[in-house]
Tab-separated table of C-alpha atoms in Angstrom:
chain	number	residue	atom	x	y	z
A	1	MET	CA	109.785	159.900	165.336
A	2	GLU	CA	107.480	158.931	168.501
A	3	LYS	CA	106.568	155.432	169.847
A	4	VAL	CA	102.551	154.769	170.177
A	5	PHE	CA	101.934	151.426	172.134
A	6	VAL	CA	97.873	150.716	170.917
A	7	TYR	CA	95.830	148.510	173.013
A	8	GLY	CA	92.598	148.638	171.432
A	9	THR	CA	90.476	150.201	168.357
A	10	LEU	CA	94.055	151.098	167.165
A	11	ARG	CA	95.083	148.320	166.140
A	12	GLN	CA	95.597	146.216	162.759
A	13	GLY	CA	91.722	145.399	162.233
A	14	GLU	CA	89.964	147.858	164.515
A	15	GLN	CA	87.552	150.902	164.287
A	16	TYR	CA	89.851	153.126	164.352
A	17	HIS	CA	93.786	152.206	162.695
A	18	ASP	CA	93.427	154.106	159.434
A	19	LEU	CA	94.233	156.837	161.605
A	20	LEU	CA	97.967	155.723	162.533
A	21	GLY	CA	98.067	156.479	158.970
A	22	ASP	CA	101.758	155.370	156.825
A	23	SER	CA	103.269	154.750	161.030
A	24	ARG	CA	106.227	152.169	160.689
A	25	LEU	CA	105.042	149.106	162.255
A	26	PHE	CA	107.222	148.786	164.903
A	27	SER	CA	105.987	145.180	166.947
A	28	LEU	CA	102.850	143.419	166.531
A	29	LEU	CA	102.730	141.183	169.822
A	30	ALA	CA	104.320	144.355	172.578
A	31	LEU	CA	103.813	144.314	175.942
A	32	ALA	CA	102.609	147.021	178.548
A	33	LYS	CA	101.863	147.009	182.137
A	34	GLY	CA	98.972	147.300	183.437
A	35	THR	CA	94.744	145.891	183.144
A	36	LEU	CA	92.506	146.399	179.859
A	37	ALA	CA	88.652	146.562	180.764
A	38	ASP	CA	85.570	146.790	178.817
A	39	THR	CA	83.386	150.316	178.535
A	40	GLY	CA	80.740	148.539	177.098
A	41	SER	CA	80.614	151.095	174.120
A	42	GLY	CA	82.961	148.611	171.769
A	43	TYR	CA	86.459	150.312	173.397
A	44	PRO	CA	88.711	149.216	175.678
A	45	VAL	CA	89.977	151.275	178.530
A	46	LEU	CA	93.829	151.475	180.802
A	47	LEU	CA	94.434	151.153	184.009
A	48	GLU	CA	97.206	151.867	185.959
A	49	THR	CA	97.137	148.829	187.969
A	50	GLU	CA	99.356	145.623	188.093
A	51	GLY	CA	99.162	143.405	184.969
A	52	THR	CA	99.955	142.829	181.451
A	53	VAL	CA	98.604	144.760	178.091
A	54	ALA	CA	99.034	143.158	174.473
A	55	GLY	CA	99.112	145.930	172.112
A	56	GLU	CA	100.531	147.115	169.082
A	57	LEU	CA	103.816	149.569	169.234
A	58	TYR	CA	104.723	152.441	165.889
A	59	GLU	CA	106.139	155.399	165.157
A	60	VAL	CA	104.575	157.996	164.614
A	61	THR	CA	105.362	161.588	163.352
A	62	ALA	CA	103.621	164.400	164.634
A	63	GLU	CA	100.549	165.179	162.784
A	64	VAL	CA	99.327	161.437	163.363
A	65	LEU	CA	100.000	161.512	167.595
A	66	GLN	CA	98.276	164.867	167.289
A	67	ARG	CA	95.482	162.548	165.636
A	68	LEU	CA	95.614	160.680	168.678
A	69	ASP	CA	95.359	163.090	171.034
A	70	GLU	CA	91.854	163.999	169.955
A	71	LEU	CA	90.603	160.500	169.431
A	72	GLU	CA	91.503	160.293	173.342
A	73	GLU	CA	90.453	163.694	173.808
A	74	TYR	CA	93.511	164.584	175.353
A	75	TYR	CA	94.332	167.774	175.494
A	76	GLY	CA	97.116	168.488	177.713
A	77	PRO	CA	99.274	167.613	181.337
A	78	GLY	CA	97.176	167.005	183.916
A	79	ASP	CA	94.591	168.879	182.169
A	80	PRO	CA	90.760	168.225	183.333
A	81	ARG	CA	89.774	167.941	180.179
A	82	ASN	CA	91.132	165.010	179.203
A	83	ASP	CA	89.526	161.566	179.274
A	84	TYR	CA	92.752	160.017	179.530
A	85	GLU	CA	96.669	160.987	179.804
A	86	ARG	CA	99.543	160.610	177.897
A	87	VAL	CA	102.918	158.906	179.907
A	88	VAL	CA	105.564	157.103	178.788
A	89	THR	CA	105.717	153.467	179.585
A	90	GLU	CA	108.178	151.066	179.137
A	91	VAL	CA	107.079	148.219	176.503
A	92	THR	CA	108.607	145.241	175.934
A	93	THR	CA	109.198	143.280	172.341
A	94	ASP	CA	111.161	140.654	170.805
A	95	THR	CA	113.804	143.052	170.453
A	96	GLY	CA	113.911	143.713	174.512
A	97	VAL	CA	112.366	147.088	175.867
A	98	THR	CA	111.993	150.027	175.112
A	99	GLU	CA	110.273	153.222	176.038
A	100	ALA	CA	106.747	154.735	174.249
A	101	TRP	CA	103.333	157.029	174.793
A	102	ILE	CA	100.455	155.362	176.158
A	103	TYR	CA	96.682	156.808	176.692
A	104	VAL	CA	95.729	155.200	180.717
A	105	TYR	CA	91.993	155.872	181.301
A	106	ARG	CA	92.160	158.638	184.144
A	107	HIS	CA	87.944	158.093	185.535
A	108	THR	CA	89.650	155.227	187.803
A	109	HIS	CA	86.617	155.932	190.206
A	110	GLN	CA	83.883	154.005	186.653
A	111	GLN	CA	83.838	150.211	187.421
A	112	TYR	CA	84.251	148.123	184.475
A	113	ALA	CA	84.902	144.172	183.595
A	114	ALA	CA	88.484	143.670	183.283
A	115	ILE	CA	89.287	141.818	179.894
A	116	PRO	CA	91.057	138.379	180.948
A	117	GLU	CA	94.766	137.804	179.621
A	118	GLY	CA	95.423	141.845	178.860
A	119	ASP	CA	94.832	141.838	174.489
A	120	TRP	CA	91.601	143.024	172.953
A	121	LYS	CA	91.725	141.760	169.831
A	122	LEU	CA	91.239	137.946	172.133
A	123	TYR	CA	89.332	139.228	173.475
A	124	ARG	CA	86.012	140.464	170.629
A	125	LEU	CA	87.603	136.900	169.082
A	126	LYS	CA	86.539	134.618	171.156
A	127	ALA	CA	83.315	136.468	171.611
A	128	ASN	CA	82.667	135.328	168.242
A	129	GLY	CA	81.852	131.597	169.579
A	130	GLU	CA	84.481	129.347	166.945
A	131	LEU	CA	87.915	130.508	166.233
A	132	LEU	CA	90.651	128.771	164.502
A	133	TYR	CA	94.153	127.841	166.115
A	134	PHE	CA	97.223	128.127	164.548
A	135	ALA	CA	99.051	125.085	165.311
A	136	TYR	CA	102.660	125.067	164.907
A	137	GLY	CA	105.560	122.960	166.035
A	138	SER	CA	104.672	120.230	168.531
A	139	CYS	CA	100.780	120.999	168.429
A	140	MET	CA	101.042	119.474	164.797
A	141	ASP	CA	102.979	116.151	165.845
A	142	LEU	CA	99.437	113.532	165.774
A	143	ARG	CA	101.891	111.411	167.697
A	144	ARG	CA	101.563	114.196	170.404
A	145	ILE	CA	98.284	114.987	169.683
A	146	GLN	CA	96.616	111.262	170.496
A	147	LEU	CA	98.735	110.097	173.517
A	148	ALA	CA	97.144	113.498	175.372
A	149	GLY	CA	94.377	112.347	174.027
A	150	ARG	CA	92.957	115.490	171.695
A	151	GLU	CA	92.106	114.204	168.589
A	152	GLU	CA	88.470	115.692	168.484
A	153	ASP	CA	90.172	118.940	169.342
A	154	PHE	CA	92.234	119.054	166.010
A	155	SER	CA	89.888	116.619	163.543
A	156	SER	CA	88.370	120.334	161.437
A	157	VAL	CA	91.525	120.473	159.771
A	158	GLU	CA	91.056	124.170	157.885
A	159	GLY	CA	94.384	124.505	155.668
A	160	CYS	CA	97.560	125.616	155.583
A	161	GLY	CA	98.632	128.680	157.187
A	162	VAL	CA	101.234	131.367	157.246
A	163	ALA	CA	102.201	133.434	159.880
A	164	GLU	CA	103.929	136.339	158.420
A	165	GLY	CA	106.378	138.423	160.714
A	166	PHE	CA	107.400	135.118	162.629
A	167	GLN	CA	109.694	132.574	162.694
A	168	VAL	CA	109.668	129.480	164.839
A	169	ALA	CA	112.284	129.609	168.079
A	170	PHE	CA	113.605	127.506	170.601
A	171	THR	CA	113.280	129.821	173.165
A	172	LEU	CA	113.274	128.044	176.212
A	173	PRO	CA	115.992	124.942	176.702
A	174	LEU	CA	114.737	122.317	178.635
A	175	ALA	CA	116.597	118.433	179.288
A	176	ASP	CA	114.471	117.347	175.762
A	177	GLY	CA	115.490	119.249	173.357
A	178	GLY	CA	113.763	122.438	174.365
A	179	ARG	CA	110.075	124.314	172.773
A	180	ALA	CA	109.337	126.100	169.985
A	181	ASP	CA	107.614	129.504	170.072
A	182	LEU	CA	106.729	132.656	167.924
A	183	VAL	CA	108.770	135.104	167.249
A	184	GLU	CA	108.829	137.638	164.635
A	185	THR	CA	110.957	137.988	162.273
A	186	SER	CA	112.784	141.615	163.305
A	187	GLY	CA	113.826	140.508	166.454
A	188	LYS	CA	117.031	138.898	166.109
A	189	ARG	CA	118.517	138.983	170.161
A	190	LYS	CA	117.970	136.192	172.148
A	191	VAL	CA	114.288	135.472	174.024
A	192	ARG	CA	114.223	134.033	177.400
A	193	CYS	CA	110.941	132.861	178.195
A	194	THR	CA	109.238	131.851	181.750
A	195	GLY	CA	107.952	128.288	180.556
A	196	SER	CA	104.136	129.890	180.477
A	197	HIS	CA	102.253	130.574	177.454
A	198	ARG	CA	99.606	133.069	176.378
A	199	SER	CA	96.996	132.863	174.304
A	200	VAL	CA	97.746	135.897	171.481
A	201	TRP	CA	95.776	136.398	167.737
A	202	LEU	CA	96.981	136.287	164.433
A	203	ILE	CA	96.715	137.173	161.076
A	204	ILE	CA	97.752	134.608	159.056
A	205	CYS	CA	97.368	134.000	155.237
A	206	MET	CA	95.850	130.697	154.041
A	207	CYS	CA	96.407	129.253	150.033
A	208	GLY	CA	98.752	132.793	149.686
A	209	LYS	CA	95.599	135.095	149.467
A	210	VAL	CA	93.017	134.792	151.895
A	211	TRP	CA	93.835	136.274	155.104
A	212	ARG	CA	91.804	134.867	158.221
A	213	LYS	CA	91.925	135.786	161.827
A	214	ALA	CA	93.100	133.019	164.145
A	215	TYR	CA	94.917	132.618	167.767
A	216	THR	CA	97.943	130.789	169.061
A	217	ALA	CA	100.548	130.462	172.400
A	218	LEU	CA	102.989	131.937	172.644
A	219	LEU	CA	105.967	131.563	175.853
A	220	SER	CA	105.563	134.429	177.923
A	221	CYS	CA	108.812	136.648	178.374
A	222	ARG	CA	110.217	137.162	181.034
A	223	CYS	CA	110.276	141.172	181.788
A	224	SER	CA	109.908	143.982	184.250
A	225	LEU	CA	107.376	146.664	183.481
A	226	ARG	CA	106.918	149.422	185.045
A	227	THR	CA	104.100	152.218	185.374
A	228	GLY	CA	104.714	155.049	182.901
A	229	ARG	CA	104.912	158.434	183.486
A	230	PRO	CA	103.657	161.435	183.099
A	231	MET	CA	104.923	163.142	179.555
A	232	GLN	CA	106.860	166.184	180.118
A	233	ARG	CA	107.575	169.504	178.577
């Protein structure tokens, strides 16, 4: 089995996610080094530059990997026909750092608009206008919201939601007790964070049956992400 980091139309709910078949989801909220850019054609490209890209990490068979190569028009290492190169990179998850394949764009001379926050799904959600915000921890504290003068932002409550596959943890110890964070359930190792936040998208289960896309904020984990390296024969 191979690990593959996906960041665009192969993610859950996107156009080509079905190509992953029954591949095991290793992490829903994974991070890799690079910059995402919007091609304007309904998909992003990843450039090997400084920055952080959000995506999902899967374990795939050789057959699935071949399907992904065909989608990305990858013919082999260094082939001049390649639109993308498939390289090995470090991916950070709530269980630590692991290596995985990633598809990086070859045609760096083309100028595309960078995607803020490096998250294709969050970028598309924000483009739709009105969003659902999944509140947890102190963001459900009405008194805190009132003191901050943000009652209007939290006045329209859609209902109770559940972020399945996650648990609440206090990953940033502080003098007043720390800050709540969401950690993937499979993440049993201790996670240490910088104290800054990053926005992410989630699928929320409401009333036990209705699934809605929403965004929330997680604490940013302290991690060292390195640029990918070419595939070895």
